[in-house]
Coordinates of C-alpha atoms in Angstrom, one line a residue:
M1 CA 0.1 -0.3 -0.3
V2 CA 2.8 3.2 1.1
E3 CA 4.6 1.2 -3.1
L4 CA 1.7 2.5 -4.0
R5 CA 0.5 5.7 -2.9
H6 CA 4.4 6.0 -3.6
S7 CA 3.7 6.1 -6.9
I8 CA 0.8 7.7 -7.0
S9 CA 2.5 10.7 -6.3
I10 CA 5.8 10.5 -7.9
G11 CA 3.0 10.0 -11.2
S12 CA 1.3 13.4 -9.7
R13 CA 4.3 15.0 -9.4
A14 CA 6.0 13.9 -13.0
S15 CA 2.9 14.5 -15.1
S16 CA 3.8 18.6 -13.9
S17 CA 6.7 18.2 -15.5
P18 CA 6.3 19.5 -19.4
M19 CA 9.5 17.0 -19.8
K20 CA 7.5 14.4 -18.4
R21 CA 4.4 14.8 -21.0
D22 CA 6.7 15.1 -24.2
G23 CA 8.2 11.7 -23.6
D24 CA 7.5 8.2 -24.1
L25 CA 8.6 7.2 -20.4
S26 CA 4.8 6.1 -17.7
P27 CA 3.6 7.3 -15.7
L28 CA 3.8 5.3 -13.1
T29 CA 7.4 4.0 -14.4
P30 CA 10.5 5.3 -12.1
D31 CA 12.7 8.2 -14.7
S32 CA 16.5 6.3 -15.8
R33 CA 17.3 9.3 -15.7
R34 CA 17.4 10.4 -12.2
N35 CA 21.5 11.1 -10.9
D36 CA 22.2 9.6 -6.8
D37 CA 20.4 12.8 -5.5
D38 CA 17.2 11.8 -6.9
D39 CA 17.4 8.4 -5.2
D40 CA 18.5 9.4 -1.8
D41 CA 15.6 11.4 -2.0
R42 CA 13.3 8.9 -3.3
D43 CA 14.8 6.6 0.7
R44 CA 14.4 9.5 3.1
H45 CA 10.1 9.7 1.3
L46 CA 10.4 6.1 2.7
S47 CA 11.4 6.1 5.1
K48 CA 9.2 9.0 6.2
D49 CA 6.1 7.6 4.8
R50 CA 6.1 4.0 6.3
D51 CA 6.7 5.9 10.5
R52 CA 3.5 7.6 9.8
P53 CA 0.0 6.5 11.3
F54 CA -1.9 4.7 9.2
W55 CA -5.3 6.7 9.3
Y56 CA -2.1 9.0 8.0
H57 CA -2.6 7.1 4.8
F58 CA -6.2 7.1 4.9
H59 CA -7.0 10.4 5.3
S60 CA -3.6 10.7 1.7
I61 CA -5.9 8.3 -0.4
C62 CA -9.5 9.9 0.7
P63 CA -11.0 12.5 -0.9
F64 CA -13.9 12.6 1.6
F65 CA -10.6 13.7 4.4
N66 CA -8.3 15.8 2.3
E67 CA -8.4 19.5 1.4
D68 CA -6.7 18.8 -1.2
S69 CA -8.8 18.9 -4.4
R70 CA -6.0 16.8 -6.5
F71 CA -6.5 13.3 -6.2
S72 CA -6.6 10.6 -9.0
P73 CA -10.7 8.7 -9.9
H74 CA -7.5 5.7 -8.0
N75 CA -8.2 6.8 -4.7
S76 CA -12.3 7.3 -4.7
R77 CA -12.5 4.2 -5.8
I78 CA -10.0 2.8 -3.2
C79 CA -11.8 4.8 -0.7
L80 CA -15.1 3.9 -1.2
F81 CA -14.2 0.0 -1.1
F82 CA -12.5 0.6 1.9
L83 CA -15.7 2.9 3.5
L84 CA -18.0 0.0 3.1
L85 CA -15.9 -2.1 4.5
L86 CA -16.2 -0.7 7.8
L87 CA -20.2 -0.1 7.7
L88 CA -20.4 -3.5 6.0
A89 CA -18.5 -4.8 9.5
G90 CA -20.5 -2.3 11.9
L91 CA -23.8 -3.6 10.4
I92 CA -22.7 -7.3 11.0
S93 CA -21.2 -6.6 14.7
V94 CA -24.3 -4.1 15.3
L95 CA -26.5 -7.2 14.2
S96 CA -25.2 -10.2 16.5
I97 CA -24.7 -7.8 19.8
V98 CA -29.0 -7.1 19.3
N99 CA -28.9 -10.9 18.2
R100 CA -27.5 -11.7 21.5
L101 CA -29.8 -9.5 23.4
N102 CA -33.1 -11.0 21.9
A103 CA -32.1 -14.6 22.1
P104 CA -36.4 -15.9 23.7
Y105 CA -34.6 -17.0 26.8
L106 CA -32.3 -14.1 26.8
C107 CA -35.3 -11.8 27.8
R108 CA -34.8 -9.4 29.7
K109 CA -34.2 -10.5 33.6
D110 CA -35.0 -8.1 36.6
G111 CA -33.7 -10.3 40.0
I112 CA -36.7 -13.4 38.7
V113 CA -38.2 -11.6 37.2
L114 CA -39.1 -11.4 32.6
H115 CA -39.0 -8.9 30.7
C116 CA -40.2 -9.8 26.9
P117 CA -40.4 -7.5 23.8
H118 CA -43.7 -6.3 23.3
V119 CA -45.6 -9.4 20.0
K120 CA -48.5 -7.1 18.2
E121 CA -52.1 -9.0 19.2
S122 CA -52.8 -11.7 16.1
P123 CA -56.6 -10.7 14.7
S124 CA -56.9 -14.8 15.7
L125 CA -55.3 -14.4 19.2
W126 CA -58.9 -15.3 21.9
E127 CA -59.8 -17.6 18.6
N128 CA -59.8 -20.5 15.5
P129 CA -60.8 -18.6 12.7
F130 CA -64.0 -19.6 11.8
S131 CA -63.4 -20.0 7.8
A132 CA -62.0 -23.4 9.6
T133 CA -64.5 -24.9 12.2
T134 CA -67.5 -25.0 9.9
S135 CA -66.8 -28.3 7.8
W136 CA -68.0 -30.4 10.8
K137 CA -70.4 -31.3 13.5
P138 CA -70.9 -33.9 16.5
C139 CA -73.3 -36.5 15.4
A140 CA -71.8 -39.6 18.5
E141 CA -76.2 -39.2 18.2
H142 CA -76.7 -40.8 15.5
R143 CA -77.9 -44.5 16.7
D144 CA -77.9 -47.8 13.7
V145 CA -80.8 -48.6 12.7
G146 CA -82.0 -51.3 14.2
I147 CA -79.5 -51.6 17.5
S148 CA -81.4 -49.8 20.1
N149 CA -83.6 -52.7 20.1
L150 CA -82.8 -54.5 23.8
P151 CA -83.1 -57.7 24.4
S152 CA -84.5 -58.2 28.3
E153 CA -82.4 -58.3 30.8
N154 CA -83.1 -61.9 31.2
E155 CA -81.4 -62.0 27.9
T156 CA -78.0 -61.0 28.3
A157 CA -75.4 -62.6 28.3
G158 CA -74.9 -62.0 32.2
Y159 CA -73.0 -58.3 34.4
I160 CA -69.8 -56.8 34.1
F161 CA -68.4 -54.9 36.5
I162 CA -65.9 -53.1 36.8
H163 CA -63.6 -50.7 39.4
A164 CA -62.4 -47.7 37.6
E165 CA -58.3 -46.9 38.9
G166 CA -56.9 -43.6 38.7
G167 CA -57.7 -40.2 38.8
L168 CA -61.0 -38.6 37.4
N169 CA -60.2 -38.9 33.6
Q170 CA -59.2 -41.5 34.3
Q171 CA -61.9 -43.0 35.7
R172 CA -63.8 -41.3 32.8
I173 CA -62.2 -42.5 29.7
A174 CA -62.5 -46.3 32.0
I175 CA -66.4 -45.7 32.3
C176 CA -66.7 -45.5 28.5
N177 CA -65.1 -47.9 28.1
A178 CA -67.4 -50.3 30.5
V179 CA -70.2 -49.2 28.2
A180 CA -68.7 -50.2 24.7
V181 CA -67.3 -53.7 26.5
A182 CA -70.5 -53.9 28.6
K183 CA -72.5 -53.9 24.7
I184 CA -69.9 -55.5 22.8
M185 CA -71.5 -58.9 24.5
N186 CA -74.9 -57.7 24.7
A187 CA -73.8 -57.2 28.2
T188 CA -75.6 -55.8 31.5
L189 CA -73.4 -52.8 32.8
I190 CA -73.2 -52.6 36.7
L191 CA -73.2 -48.5 37.5
P192 CA -68.8 -49.0 37.9
V193 CA -67.5 -48.2 41.7
L194 CA -64.4 -45.9 41.0
K195 CA -61.9 -47.0 43.4
Q196 CA -59.3 -45.2 46.2
D197 CA -56.7 -43.4 44.4
Q198 CA -53.5 -44.3 45.4
I199 CA -52.5 -40.6 45.0
W200 CA -55.4 -38.6 46.4
K201 CA -56.5 -41.0 49.1
D202 CA -59.5 -40.4 48.2
Q203 CA -62.8 -42.2 48.8
T204 CA -65.4 -41.1 46.1
K205 CA -69.0 -42.9 44.8
F206 CA -70.1 -42.7 40.7
E207 CA -72.6 -40.5 42.7
D208 CA -70.2 -38.3 44.4
I209 CA -69.1 -36.3 41.0
F210 CA -72.3 -37.7 38.3
D211 CA -75.8 -37.5 37.5
V212 CA -76.6 -41.0 38.2
D213 CA -80.3 -40.8 37.0
H214 CA -78.9 -39.2 33.5
F215 CA -76.5 -41.4 32.8
I216 CA -78.2 -44.2 32.7
D217 CA -81.4 -42.7 31.5
Y218 CA -79.3 -41.1 28.3
L219 CA -77.9 -44.7 27.4
K220 CA -81.0 -46.4 28.2
D221 CA -81.1 -46.7 24.1
D222 CA -78.1 -48.7 23.3
M223 CA -77.3 -51.0 26.6
R224 CA -78.9 -52.0 30.2
I225 CA -77.3 -50.7 33.2
V226 CA -78.2 -50.7 37.0
R227 CA -77.4 -48.9 39.9
D228 CA -75.8 -52.6 42.7
I229 CA -75.1 -55.9 41.4
P230 CA -78.3 -58.1 41.7
K231 CA -79.2 -59.5 44.9
W232 CA -79.9 -63.3 43.3
F233 CA -75.7 -62.8 44.2
T234 CA -75.5 -63.3 47.7
D235 CA -72.1 -63.2 48.0
K236 CA -70.7 -60.1 46.5
S237 CA -67.1 -60.5 47.8
E238 CA -66.5 -63.2 46.1
L239 CA -66.1 -60.8 42.5
F240 CA -62.2 -59.0 42.7
T241 CA -60.8 -61.6 45.1
S242 CA -62.2 -64.5 43.3
I243 CA -60.6 -66.3 40.0
R244 CA -63.5 -67.7 39.2
R245 CA -64.9 -64.2 38.9
T246 CA -62.6 -62.5 37.9
V247 CA -61.1 -61.9 33.7
K248 CA -57.3 -60.7 34.8
N249 CA -54.6 -59.7 31.8
I250 CA -57.0 -58.4 29.6
P251 CA -54.3 -56.4 26.7
K252 CA -54.0 -53.5 26.6
Y253 CA -55.8 -51.9 23.0
A254 CA -57.2 -55.5 22.9
P255 CA -59.9 -55.2 20.2
A256 CA -64.3 -55.9 20.1
Q257 CA -63.1 -59.5 19.4
F258 CA -61.1 -60.3 22.1
Y259 CA -63.9 -59.8 24.8
I260 CA -65.9 -61.8 22.6
D261 CA -64.0 -64.4 21.7
N262 CA -62.6 -64.6 25.8
V263 CA -64.8 -63.6 28.3
L264 CA -68.2 -63.9 27.6
P265 CA -67.8 -67.5 27.0
R266 CA -67.0 -67.4 30.5
L267 CA -69.1 -64.2 31.2
K268 CA -72.5 -66.3 29.5
E269 CA -71.3 -69.2 32.5
K270 CA -70.5 -67.9 35.5
K271 CA -73.9 -64.7 34.2
I272 CA -71.6 -62.0 36.6
M273 CA -67.9 -61.6 36.3
A274 CA -65.4 -58.4 36.8
L275 CA -62.5 -57.1 35.2
K276 CA -59.9 -56.2 36.3
P277 CA -57.6 -54.4 35.4
F278 CA -59.1 -51.7 33.3
V279 CA -57.5 -48.4 31.8
D280 CA -56.8 -48.7 28.1
R281 CA -59.0 -52.4 27.2
L282 CA -60.3 -51.4 24.3
G283 CA -58.5 -50.0 21.7
Y284 CA -59.5 -47.5 19.1
D285 CA -59.1 -49.0 15.9
N286 CA -60.0 -52.4 16.3
V287 CA -63.6 -52.3 17.4
P288 CA -67.1 -51.4 15.2
P289 CA -67.4 -47.9 14.6
E290 CA -71.0 -48.0 15.9
I291 CA -68.8 -48.3 19.4
N292 CA -66.8 -46.3 18.9
R293 CA -70.2 -44.0 18.4
L294 CA -71.7 -45.2 21.2
R295 CA -68.3 -44.4 23.8
C296 CA -68.7 -41.3 22.6
R297 CA -71.7 -40.8 23.8
V298 CA -71.4 -41.3 27.0
N299 CA -68.0 -38.9 27.0
Y300 CA -69.8 -36.3 25.6
H301 CA -73.7 -36.4 25.9
A302 CA -74.1 -39.5 29.2
L303 CA -72.1 -38.7 31.6
K304 CA -73.0 -34.9 33.3
F305 CA -71.7 -33.4 36.7
L306 CA -74.1 -32.9 39.9
P307 CA -76.5 -30.0 39.0
E308 CA -74.2 -28.5 41.6
I309 CA -70.9 -28.8 40.5
E310 CA -71.7 -27.7 36.8
Q311 CA -73.0 -24.3 39.4
M312 CA -70.2 -23.7 40.6
A313 CA -68.0 -24.4 36.8
D314 CA -70.4 -21.7 35.8
L315 CA -69.8 -18.7 38.5
L316 CA -65.7 -19.4 38.7
A317 CA -65.7 -18.6 34.3
S318 CA -68.3 -16.2 34.9
R319 CA -65.6 -14.3 37.8
M320 CA -63.0 -15.5 35.7
R321 CA -64.5 -13.2 32.4
N322 CA -65.1 -10.2 34.8
R323 CA -62.4 -10.1 36.6
T324 CA -61.4 -5.8 35.3
G325 CA -65.4 -4.3 35.5
S326 CA -66.0 -5.6 31.7
S327 CA -66.7 -9.1 29.9
N328 CA -63.1 -10.6 29.2
P329 CA -62.1 -13.2 27.4
Y330 CA -59.6 -15.7 29.6
M331 CA -57.1 -18.7 29.2
A332 CA -56.9 -21.4 31.0
L333 CA -53.7 -23.2 31.4
H334 CA -53.2 -26.3 32.5
L335 CA -49.7 -26.9 34.4
R336 CA -48.1 -29.9 35.4
F337 CA -45.1 -29.6 36.9
E338 CA -45.6 -31.2 40.5
K339 CA -43.6 -32.6 42.0
G340 CA -44.7 -36.4 40.9
M341 CA -44.5 -35.3 37.0
V342 CA -41.6 -33.5 37.2
G343 CA -40.1 -36.2 39.3
L344 CA -41.3 -39.1 36.9
S345 CA -40.7 -37.4 33.9
F346 CA -36.7 -38.0 34.2
C347 CA -35.5 -34.5 32.7
D348 CA -33.1 -31.9 33.5
F349 CA -35.0 -28.5 35.4
V350 CA -32.8 -26.0 35.8
G351 CA -32.3 -25.8 39.6
T352 CA -29.6 -25.4 42.6
R353 CA -27.0 -28.7 43.6
E354 CA -29.2 -29.2 45.9
E355 CA -32.9 -29.2 45.0
K356 CA -31.3 -31.8 42.1
A357 CA -30.0 -33.6 44.8
I358 CA -33.1 -34.1 46.3
M359 CA -34.8 -35.3 43.3
A360 CA -32.1 -38.4 42.5
E361 CA -33.2 -38.8 45.4
Y362 CA -36.7 -39.0 45.4
R363 CA -37.0 -40.1 41.9
K364 CA -34.1 -43.8 43.6
K365 CA -36.9 -44.1 46.0
E366 CA -39.7 -44.1 43.4
W367 CA -38.8 -45.4 40.4
P368 CA -35.6 -47.7 41.3
R369 CA -35.5 -49.5 38.3
R370 CA -35.7 -46.5 36.4
Y371 CA -33.6 -44.9 38.7
K372 CA -30.1 -47.7 38.5
N373 CA -27.1 -45.3 39.8
G374 CA -28.1 -42.9 38.7
S375 CA -24.8 -42.4 35.9
H376 CA -27.2 -43.2 32.3
L377 CA -29.6 -40.6 33.6
W378 CA -27.6 -36.9 32.5
Q379 CA -27.8 -38.1 28.6
L380 CA -30.9 -39.2 29.3
A381 CA -32.5 -35.7 30.6
L382 CA -31.1 -34.7 26.4
Q383 CA -32.2 -36.6 24.6
K384 CA -36.0 -36.9 26.2
R385 CA -35.6 -32.8 25.5
K386 CA -34.1 -32.4 22.2
E387 CA -37.4 -35.1 21.5
G388 CA -39.6 -32.9 23.5
R389 CA -40.8 -35.6 25.8
C390 CA -40.6 -32.8 29.5
P391 CA -42.4 -31.1 31.0
L392 CA -42.6 -27.1 30.6
E393 CA -41.5 -25.0 32.8
P394 CA -43.8 -22.0 34.4
G395 CA -41.1 -19.8 33.1
E396 CA -40.6 -21.7 29.4
V397 CA -44.8 -21.3 29.0
A398 CA -44.0 -17.2 30.0
V399 CA -42.2 -17.0 27.4
L400 CA -43.6 -18.8 24.4
L401 CA -47.4 -17.0 25.7
R402 CA -46.4 -13.9 25.1
G403 CA -43.8 -15.1 21.9
M404 CA -48.1 -16.8 20.9
G405 CA -49.0 -12.2 21.5
Y406 CA -50.6 -12.6 24.7
P407 CA -50.5 -9.1 27.0
K408 CA -49.6 -8.9 30.4
E409 CA -53.0 -7.8 30.5
T410 CA -54.1 -11.7 29.6
Q411 CA -57.0 -12.8 32.7
I412 CA -55.8 -16.9 33.8
Y413 CA -56.1 -20.0 35.4
V414 CA -54.4 -22.1 36.2
A415 CA -55.3 -25.9 36.4
S416 CA -52.5 -26.9 38.4
G417 CA -51.2 -28.9 41.8
Q418 CA -48.7 -27.6 43.8
V419 CA -46.8 -26.1 41.5
Y420 CA -42.6 -28.1 42.0
G421 CA -40.5 -25.7 43.6
G422 CA -42.5 -22.7 44.4
H423 CA -43.2 -19.6 44.8
N424 CA -39.0 -19.2 42.9
R425 CA -40.0 -21.5 40.1
M426 CA -43.8 -19.7 39.8
A427 CA -42.7 -16.0 40.0
P428 CA -40.9 -15.4 35.5
L429 CA -45.0 -16.8 35.2
R430 CA -46.4 -15.1 37.4
N431 CA -44.3 -12.1 37.0
M432 CA -44.8 -11.6 32.8
F433 CA -48.9 -12.8 33.9
P434 CA -50.2 -11.3 37.0
N435 CA -53.6 -11.3 36.2
L436 CA -53.2 -15.0 36.9
V437 CA -54.9 -16.9 39.4
T438 CA -56.5 -20.7 40.7
K439 CA -59.9 -21.3 41.6
E440 CA -58.8 -20.8 45.4
E441 CA -58.4 -17.1 45.0
L442 CA -61.3 -17.3 42.4
A443 CA -63.9 -18.3 45.7
T444 CA -64.1 -18.0 48.9
K445 CA -62.7 -20.9 51.7
E446 CA -67.1 -20.7 52.0
E447 CA -67.9 -21.7 49.0
L448 CA -65.0 -25.0 48.6
V449 CA -65.3 -26.2 52.0
G450 CA -68.6 -28.6 50.2
F451 CA -66.1 -29.5 47.0
R452 CA -63.4 -30.7 50.1
K453 CA -65.2 -33.1 51.0
H454 CA -64.0 -35.1 47.5
V455 CA -60.8 -34.1 45.7
T456 CA -61.9 -35.9 42.4
S457 CA -64.5 -33.3 42.9
L458 CA -62.2 -29.9 42.8
A459 CA -60.5 -31.7 40.0
A460 CA -64.0 -31.8 38.8
L461 CA -64.0 -27.9 38.6
D462 CA -60.8 -27.8 37.4
F463 CA -62.3 -29.7 34.4
L464 CA -65.2 -27.8 33.4
V465 CA -63.4 -24.3 33.9
C466 CA -61.0 -24.8 31.0
L467 CA -63.9 -26.9 29.0
K468 CA -65.7 -22.8 29.1
S469 CA -62.3 -21.5 28.2
D470 CA -61.1 -19.3 25.5
V471 CA -58.1 -20.2 25.0
F472 CA -57.3 -24.0 26.7
V473 CA -53.1 -24.3 27.2
M474 CA -51.5 -27.7 28.4
T475 CA -47.9 -27.8 28.5
H476 CA -47.8 -31.5 28.9
G477 CA -49.4 -34.6 28.0
G478 CA -51.8 -37.2 30.2
N479 CA -56.3 -38.3 30.3
F480 CA -57.1 -34.2 31.6
A481 CA -55.3 -32.7 28.9
K482 CA -57.1 -35.4 26.2
L483 CA -60.2 -35.0 26.9
I484 CA -60.1 -31.3 26.9
I485 CA -58.8 -31.0 23.9
G486 CA -60.8 -33.2 23.1
A487 CA -64.0 -32.3 24.1
R488 CA -63.6 -28.3 22.5
R489 CA -63.1 -29.9 18.8
Y490 CA -66.4 -31.8 19.0
M491 CA -68.2 -28.9 20.4
G492 CA -66.7 -27.6 17.2
H493 CA -63.6 -26.1 17.2
R494 CA -63.8 -22.7 17.5
Q495 CA -62.9 -21.8 20.3
K496 CA -58.5 -23.0 20.9
S497 CA -57.1 -26.1 22.7
I498 CA -52.6 -25.2 22.3
K499 CA -50.8 -27.7 22.0
P500 CA -46.8 -26.6 22.5
D501 CA -44.3 -27.6 20.2
K502 CA -41.9 -28.6 22.7
G503 CA -39.6 -30.3 20.4
L504 CA -39.8 -26.6 18.7
M505 CA -39.6 -25.3 22.1
A506 CA -36.2 -27.0 23.4
K507 CA -34.8 -26.8 20.5
S508 CA -35.2 -22.2 21.1
F509 CA -34.8 -22.6 24.4
G510 CA -30.5 -23.7 24.4
D511 CA -30.0 -21.7 20.8
P512 CA -28.3 -18.9 22.1
Y513 CA -28.3 -17.4 18.4
V514 CA -32.1 -17.1 17.8
G515 CA -33.4 -13.8 18.1
W516 CA -36.6 -12.7 18.8
A517 CA -38.2 -12.0 15.2
S518 CA -36.8 -15.7 14.2
F519 CA -38.9 -16.9 17.6
V520 CA -42.3 -15.7 17.3
E521 CA -41.6 -16.0 13.9
D522 CA -41.6 -19.7 14.3
V523 CA -43.6 -19.6 17.3
V524 CA -47.3 -18.7 15.7
V525 CA -46.7 -20.5 12.0
T526 CA -45.7 -23.3 13.8
H527 CA -48.9 -24.1 16.4
Q528 CA -51.2 -22.3 13.4
T529 CA -51.7 -26.5 12.9
R530 CA -52.0 -27.3 17.2
A531 CA -54.8 -25.2 18.2
G532 CA -57.6 -27.2 18.4
L533 CA -58.8 -27.7 13.7
P534 CA -59.6 -30.0 12.3
E535 CA -57.0 -32.6 12.2
E536 CA -58.1 -35.8 9.9
T537 CA -57.6 -39.2 11.6
F538 CA -55.1 -41.7 11.5
P539 CA -55.1 -46.1 12.8
N540 CA -54.1 -46.4 16.7
Y541 CA -55.8 -42.3 16.9
D542 CA -56.5 -41.1 20.2
L543 CA -59.9 -41.1 20.1
W544 CA -60.4 -38.7 22.9
E545 CA -58.5 -37.1 22.3
N546 CA -59.4 -36.6 18.5
P547 CA -63.6 -37.3 18.4
L548 CA -63.8 -36.1 13.9
T549 CA -64.3 -39.0 13.0
P550 CA -66.4 -41.5 13.6
C551 CA -68.1 -38.9 16.2
M552 CA -68.1 -36.2 13.0
C553 CA -69.8 -35.9 10.2
K554 CA -69.0 -33.5 7.7
A555 CA -71.1 -30.4 7.1

């Protein structure tokens, strides 16, 4: 560069000389006729130029920074090239800094409070587009001709009896399946007993939660249901204790033919049989369509909660919509981040070393076979997170909802057990969305005292308030979320039921170079198809989450 600038300087001086203008030599070629003094002078100039700083040379080249009006077009082009390089480097640096500052998990953090950039609300923030929800209508109440001609009680194959195990929603699915199995075998169903839940230690009867009269009356054209074991069967304790009266080892998702081949002969012989266990013991795509429609009739029409539960749920939903003194939509959030769920997931979550050690001991005690020596769990946790199989933390839910466009003022009803980590774990979500409440905060102690007799009753309130919400958001799988999403689809697909893409979330939260704008775009585009819109079913699909066929028909 020094030599080039020096040649240009010599050329300028040479071109001003009359002798040079008349000669044949190039203005950039030194004159061979120079004497020794000229050589010494050139060396002094070179030495002086080398000692000058870069900015001096840049100043001498660029006409914009030089008072001397004599410059060549070549100098100007070089100057512009360097200016463009500097501007490009500066732009890249600024964009890099902005991207780092705006990464989704780097929403500005102030203590335990997250501050994420504002996102413009979309027109369909609170409901699915009307044009996308009008192609299907519920038709589970349609009965095939001839199916309702029931034989007399003495002509049925016998009586079947089940214990509905688990929590409220697992029990609900078991009841629907029991009705279907009784129909397959042309049997009389004894009103199912809700078995005491081993976790909640809750002893609730069918009639403590559901309207028995409506249940039996609604299904009277489909099958026979009796309230109790027949009086002629005197040894009631024999059920579930005697191998002669119990059908065990029913495979999961068994086809209808299994019951006809393996259970029906024994039922005809003994006249009364208990089925154990009875969780997910009937498949979806290996039974007649009418049986699946019957299951939907039970779920969406026959199983009604008691009037007092329905009324209290209506009151809570009304309070959610009128908390600010005017009518507002509200979101229901099923937040599955209880200690048991966190432990069972075997995922790794943010926390102190002490918290991680306590959780490791808890897992070792509760699931010793899966825990083993714990050495393999870190790699397993990473793999599960990449695959989107880990529950979303409250803070992650907060960033996701803000990315979707929900503002700070959003009214949120939280259906959840005791959140693992307590107030500190909930703080990012609660601070970003301060209008976040539970049923305990919406209702008085006196209003809830009657429901506290049965934990299942409290779960029923959460179920109904979530079902009535404008937007429902789940954070992890389970029967509660499946039944809510399925019911909202059955009611017309208009209500948004958001099922987060946890794989996308894990990828975004783990990439420090994903900018906020890119994150928002990915979230919005991805979840347009995960909002409870009509979705075709496929083999082995889950009837409870997607009742589209055969429980719904083309409009």
